[in-house]
PDB file of C-alpha atoms in Angstrom:
ATOM      1  CA  MET A 209     -20.502   5.632  13.553  1.00 55.00           C
ATOM      2  CA  ASN A 210     -23.557   5.494  11.331  1.00 73.00           C
ATOM      3  CA  LYS A 211     -23.827   2.180   9.427  1.00 76.00           C
ATOM      4  CA  LYS A 212     -25.082   3.936   6.297  1.00 75.00           C
ATOM      5  CA  LEU A 213     -22.034   6.214   6.328  1.00 68.00           C
ATOM      6  CA  ILE A 214     -19.686   3.237   6.632  1.00 70.00           C
ATOM      7  CA  LEU A 215     -21.413   1.433   3.769  1.00 69.00           C
ATOM      8  CA  TYR A 216     -21.310   4.597   1.681  1.00 67.00           C
ATOM      9  CA  CYS A 217     -17.555   4.992   2.311  1.00 62.00           C
ATOM     10  CA  VAL A 218     -16.870   1.362   1.378  1.00 66.00           C
ATOM     11  CA  PHE A 219     -18.983   1.726  -1.760  1.00 65.00           C
ATOM     12  CA  LEU A 220     -17.202   4.969  -2.650  1.00 57.00           C
ATOM     13  CA  ILE A 221     -13.755   3.416  -2.190  1.00 59.00           C
ATOM     14  CA  LEU A 222     -14.646   0.387  -4.291  1.00 60.00           C
ATOM     15  CA  THR A 223     -16.088   2.573  -7.058  1.00 57.00           C
ATOM     16  CA  ILE A 224     -13.335   5.139  -7.248  1.00 52.00           C
ATOM     17  CA  LEU A 225     -10.399   2.770  -7.237  1.00 51.00           C
ATOM     18  CA  PRO A 226     -10.977   1.375 -10.746  1.00 51.00           C
ATOM     19  CA  ALA A 227     -11.787   4.829 -12.086  1.00 48.00           C
ATOM     20  CA  ASN A 228      -8.499   6.226 -10.773  1.00 49.00           C
ATOM     21  CA  ALA A 229      -6.338   3.245 -11.703  1.00 52.00           C
ATOM     22  CA  ASN A 230      -4.505   5.346 -14.280  1.00 49.00           C
ATOM     23  CA  VAL A 231      -2.941   7.436 -11.500  1.00 50.00           C
ATOM     24  CA  ILE A 232      -2.198   4.745  -8.932  1.00 52.00           C
ATOM     25  CA  TRP A 233      -0.519   2.077 -11.039  1.00 69.00           C
ATOM     26  CA  PRO A 234       2.641   1.678  -8.915  1.00 72.00           C
ATOM     27  CA  SER A 235       0.527   0.973  -5.839  1.00 76.00           C
ATOM     28  CA  LEU A 236      -1.705  -1.419  -7.762  1.00 73.00           C
ATOM     29  CA  TYR A 237       1.310  -3.376  -8.971  1.00 71.00           C
ATOM     30  CA  ILE A 238       2.566  -3.608  -5.403  1.00 75.00           C
ATOM     31  CA  ALA A 239      -0.881  -4.576  -4.080  1.00 74.00           C
ATOM     32  CA  LYS A 240      -1.125  -7.320  -6.715  1.00 73.00           C
ATOM     33  CA  GLY A 241       2.331  -8.565  -5.828  1.00 74.00           C
ATOM     34  CA  MET A 242       1.438  -8.642  -2.134  1.00 74.00           C
ATOM     35  CA  LEU A 243      -1.169 -11.280  -3.002  1.00 72.00           C
ATOM     36  CA  SER A 244       1.380 -13.540  -4.701  1.00 78.00           C
ATOM     37  CA  PHE A 245       1.882 -16.866  -2.936  1.00 82.00           C
ATOM     38  CA  LYS A 246       5.697 -16.509  -3.094  1.00 83.00           C
ATOM     39  CA  VAL A 247       5.605 -13.029  -1.576  1.00 83.00           C
ATOM     40  CA  ILE A 248       3.113 -14.049   1.128  1.00 85.00           C
ATOM     41  CA  ILE A 249       5.249 -17.013   2.225  1.00 90.00           C
ATOM     42  CA  ALA A 250       8.535 -15.064   2.062  1.00 88.00           C
ATOM     43  CA  GLY A 251       7.032 -12.097   3.926  1.00 89.00           C
ATOM     44  CA  LEU A 252       5.540 -14.392   6.546  1.00 92.00           C
ATOM     45  CA  ILE A 253       8.906 -16.071   7.120  1.00 94.00           C
ATOM     46  CA  ILE A 254      10.726 -12.733   7.356  1.00 94.00           C
ATOM     47  CA  GLU A 255       8.201 -11.283   9.786  1.00 94.00           C
ATOM     48  CA  LEU A 256       7.989 -14.534  11.780  1.00 96.00           C
ATOM     49  CA  LEU A 257      11.739 -14.355  12.374  1.00 96.00           C
ATOM     50  CA  PHE A 258      11.507 -10.715  13.454  1.00 95.00           C
ATOM     51  CA  VAL A 259       8.521 -11.371  15.747  1.00 95.00           C
ATOM     52  CA  LYS A 260      10.226 -14.384  17.327  1.00 95.00           C
ATOM     53  CA  TYR A 261      13.558 -12.626  17.817  1.00 95.00           C
ATOM     54  CA  PHE A 262      12.279  -9.317  19.171  1.00 93.00           C
ATOM     55  CA  THR A 263       9.330 -10.487  21.268  1.00 93.00           C
ATOM     56  CA  LYS A 264      11.075 -13.582  22.686  1.00 93.00           C
ATOM     57  CA  ILE A 265       7.821 -15.594  22.515  1.00 95.00           C
ATOM     58  CA  VAL A 266       7.649 -19.303  21.652  1.00 96.00           C
ATOM     59  CA  TRP A 267       7.691 -20.321  17.975  1.00 96.00           C
ATOM     60  CA  LYS A 268       4.062 -21.446  17.874  1.00 97.00           C
ATOM     61  CA  LYS A 269       2.793 -18.144  19.304  1.00 96.00           C
ATOM     62  CA  ALA A 270       5.148 -16.168  17.020  1.00 96.00           C
ATOM     63  CA  LEU A 271       3.748 -18.037  14.005  1.00 97.00           C
ATOM     64  CA  ILE A 272       0.173 -17.311  15.081  1.00 96.00           C
ATOM     65  CA  ILE A 273       0.929 -13.612  15.683  1.00 96.00           C
ATOM     66  CA  ALA A 274       2.815 -13.240  12.377  1.00 96.00           C
ATOM     67  CA  THR A 275       0.055 -15.003  10.439  1.00 96.00           C
ATOM     68  CA  LEU A 276      -2.781 -13.017  11.998  1.00 96.00           C
ATOM     69  CA  MET A 277      -1.057  -9.645  11.667  1.00 95.00           C
ATOM     70  CA  ASN A 278      -0.354 -10.363   7.998  1.00 92.00           C
ATOM     71  CA  LEU A 279      -3.959 -11.401   7.467  1.00 92.00           C
ATOM     72  CA  VAL A 280      -5.174  -8.132   9.007  1.00 93.00           C
ATOM     73  CA  THR A 281      -2.659  -6.184   6.913  1.00 91.00           C
ATOM     74  CA  ALA A 282      -3.783  -7.953   3.737  1.00 86.00           C
ATOM     75  CA  VAL A 283      -7.460  -7.233   4.386  1.00 86.00           C
ATOM     76  CA  LEU A 284      -6.866  -3.564   5.209  1.00 89.00           C
ATOM     77  CA  GLY A 285      -4.228  -3.223   2.496  1.00 84.00           C
ATOM     78  CA  ILE A 286      -6.737  -4.043  -0.234  1.00 80.00           C
ATOM     79  CA  ALA A 287      -8.103  -0.510   0.159  1.00 82.00           C
ATOM     80  CA  LEU A 288      -5.241   1.320   1.890  1.00 87.00           C
ATOM     81  CA  ILE A 289      -2.465   0.526  -0.600  1.00 85.00           C
ATOM     82  CA  PRO A 290      -4.314   1.838  -3.673  1.00 83.00           C
ATOM     83  CA  LEU A 291      -5.560   4.824  -1.643  1.00 85.00           C
ATOM     84  CA  SER A 292      -1.963   5.604  -0.665  1.00 85.00           C
ATOM     85  CA  GLY A 293      -1.067   5.594  -4.360  1.00 82.00           C
ATOM     86  CA  LEU A 294      -3.917   7.969  -5.044  1.00 81.00           C
ATOM     87  CA  ALA A 295      -2.718  10.227  -2.220  1.00 81.00           C
ATOM     88  CA  SER A 296       0.845  10.253  -3.550  1.00 80.00           C
ATOM     89  CA  GLU A 297      -0.374  11.124  -7.033  1.00 76.00           C
ATOM     90  CA  PHE A 298      -2.416  13.943  -5.549  1.00 75.00           C
ATOM     91  CA  VAL A 299       0.727  15.320  -3.929  1.00 74.00           C
ATOM     92  CA  PHE A 300       2.867  14.877  -7.047  1.00 73.00           C
ATOM     93  CA  ASP A 301       0.457  16.166  -9.628  1.00 70.00           C
ATOM     94  CA  PHE A 302      -1.878  18.553  -7.876  1.00 67.00           C
ATOM     95  CA  VAL A 303       0.365  20.057  -5.218  1.00 65.00           C
ATOM     96  CA  PHE A 304       3.730  20.089  -6.998  1.00 66.00           C
ATOM     97  CA  HIS A 305       2.392  19.991 -10.587  1.00 64.00           C
ATOM     98  CA  ALA A 306       5.135  17.440 -11.259  1.00 59.00           C
ATOM     99  CA  TYR A 307       3.927  16.433 -14.699  1.00 60.00           C
ATOM    100  CA  ASP A 308       3.445  19.996 -15.920  1.00 58.00           C
ATOM    101  CA  LYS A 309       6.720  21.346 -14.537  1.00 65.00           C
ATOM    102  CA  PHE A 310       9.058  18.367 -14.826  1.00 66.00           C
ATOM    103  CA  GLY A 311       7.321  15.835 -17.081  1.00 64.00           C
ATOM    104  CA  ILE A 312       7.188  13.364 -14.180  1.00 71.00           C
ATOM    105  CA  GLY A 313       4.322  10.969 -14.799  1.00 67.00           C
ATOM    106  CA  THR A 314       2.848   8.069 -12.876  1.00 67.00           C
ATOM    107  CA  PHE A 315       5.573   5.569 -13.766  1.00 69.00           C
ATOM    108  CA  HIS A 316       8.505   7.848 -12.924  1.00 72.00           C
ATOM    109  CA  TRP A 317      10.914   6.247 -10.430  1.00 77.00           C
ATOM    110  CA  SER A 318       9.945   8.834  -7.804  1.00 76.00           C
ATOM    111  CA  HIS A 319       6.359   7.546  -7.804  1.00 76.00           C
ATOM    112  CA  TRP A 320       7.585   3.986  -7.321  1.00 80.00           C
ATOM    113  CA  LEU A 321       9.767   5.111  -4.410  1.00 84.00           C
ATOM    114  CA  VAL A 322       6.931   7.004  -2.717  1.00 84.00           C
ATOM    115  CA  SER A 323       4.593   4.042  -3.238  1.00 84.00           C
ATOM    116  CA  TYR A 324       7.164   1.709  -1.670  1.00 87.00           C
ATOM    117  CA  ILE A 325       7.651   4.009   1.332  1.00 91.00           C
ATOM    118  CA  LEU A 326       3.912   4.455   1.884  1.00 90.00           C
ATOM    119  CA  VAL A 327       3.212   0.717   1.692  1.00 89.00           C
ATOM    120  CA  VAL A 328       6.023  -0.013   4.164  1.00 93.00           C
ATOM    121  CA  PHE A 329       4.690   2.571   6.607  1.00 94.00           C
ATOM    122  CA  ILE A 330       1.070   1.415   6.222  1.00 93.00           C
ATOM    123  CA  ASN A 331       2.037  -2.214   6.867  1.00 93.00           C
ATOM    124  CA  THR A 332       4.308  -1.224   9.750  1.00 96.00           C
ATOM    125  CA  PHE A 333       1.605   0.847  11.401  1.00 95.00           C
ATOM    126  CA  ILE A 334      -1.039  -1.890  11.113  1.00 95.00           C
ATOM    127  CA  GLU A 335       1.267  -4.669  12.280  1.00 95.00           C
ATOM    128  CA  SER A 336       2.785  -2.622  15.116  1.00 95.00           C
ATOM    129  CA  LEU A 337      -0.697  -1.792  16.332  1.00 95.00           C
ATOM    130  CA  PHE A 338      -1.642  -5.475  16.110  1.00 96.00           C
ATOM    131  CA  ILE A 339       1.371  -6.503  18.213  1.00 96.00           C
ATOM    132  CA  LYS A 340       0.668  -3.699  20.673  1.00 95.00           C
ATOM    133  CA  LEU A 341      -2.909  -4.875  21.132  1.00 95.00           C
ATOM    134  CA  THR A 342      -2.175  -8.614  21.275  1.00 95.00           C
ATOM    135  CA  LEU A 343       1.164  -8.764  23.086  1.00 94.00           C
ATOM    136  CA  LYS A 344       0.935  -5.457  24.994  1.00 92.00           C
ATOM    137  CA  PHE A 345       4.230  -4.091  23.648  1.00 93.00           C
ATOM    138  CA  LYS A 346       4.744  -0.358  23.379  1.00 91.00           C
ATOM    139  CA  ILE A 347       4.734   1.017  19.835  1.00 89.00           C
ATOM    140  CA  LYS A 348       8.089   2.714  20.470  1.00 89.00           C
ATOM    141  CA  LYS A 349       9.623  -0.672  21.282  1.00 89.00           C
ATOM    142  CA  ILE A 350       8.378  -2.455  18.179  1.00 92.00           C
ATOM    143  CA  PHE A 351       8.045   0.206  15.474  1.00 94.00           C
ATOM    144  CA  TRP A 352      11.629   0.262  14.167  1.00 95.00           C
ATOM    145  CA  TRP A 353      12.114  -3.487  13.898  1.00 95.00           C
ATOM    146  CA  MET A 354       8.682  -3.829  12.296  1.00 95.00           C
ATOM    147  CA  LEU A 355       9.690  -1.087   9.856  1.00 96.00           C
ATOM    148  CA  ILE A 356      12.797  -3.074   8.887  1.00 96.00           C
ATOM    149  CA  ALA A 357      10.837  -6.341   8.570  1.00 95.00           C
ATOM    150  CA  ASN A 358       8.196  -4.667   6.407  1.00 94.00           C
ATOM    151  CA  GLY A 359      10.854  -2.854   4.395  1.00 94.00           C
ATOM    152  CA  ILE A 360      12.400  -6.208   3.492  1.00 93.00           C
ATOM    153  CA  SER A 361       9.036  -7.881   2.811  1.00 90.00           C
ATOM    154  CA  VAL A 362       7.697  -5.081   0.637  1.00 88.00           C
ATOM    155  CA  LEU A 363      11.044  -4.727  -1.140  1.00 88.00           C
ATOM    156  CA  LEU A 364      10.815  -8.387  -2.109  1.00 85.00           C
ATOM    157  CA  CYS A 365       7.299  -7.823  -3.452  1.00 81.00           C
ATOM    158  CA  PHE A 366       8.381  -4.583  -5.103  1.00 72.00           C
ATOM    159  CA  LEU A 367      11.323  -6.203  -6.881  1.00 76.00           C
ATOM    160  CA  LEU A 368       9.393  -9.271  -8.005  1.00 73.00           C
ATOM    161  CA  PHE A 369       6.153  -7.630  -9.099  1.00 65.00           C
ATOM    162  CA  GLY A 370       6.169  -3.879  -8.756  1.00 52.00           C
ATOM    163  CA  THR A 371       8.868  -2.310 -10.834  1.00 51.00           C
ATOM    164  CA  ASN A 372       9.104  -1.662 -14.492  1.00 47.00           C
ATOM    165  CA  ILE A 373      11.944   0.836 -14.159  1.00 43.00           C
TER     166      ILE A 373
END
């Protein structure tokens, strides 16, 4: 891919995110919470236990895998989580005209729920792909238990930092 195009896309993402913050607040709250030390440690422990139990690898390797996959998820999540919030707002407001028809704005519980679901799926996809590439597991074998692990981890973040409902 063209280096100029990549740089342009990164620049565009970094410039639009602050400008659209008024429509992606739930995702921004979750993204901020994901950077909390308490959430990072708790999520790492939860996912370490899942990785160890389901892959049957030694503790040291499980810790390395869990740490690296969470690092990759954190780096990619900086852009993907707010973009998922922007995408959900696009669906709510532009496709369904939720605010006009039902008075459902950005902080409605439905937006929080969609943000939670999208973050869980984004994290699950990234981490499942990481395990597939590093440990050579099939996605079908790891997806569901990674979904549960991420559901618990993101729920913890969501409850501690994300909600105002």
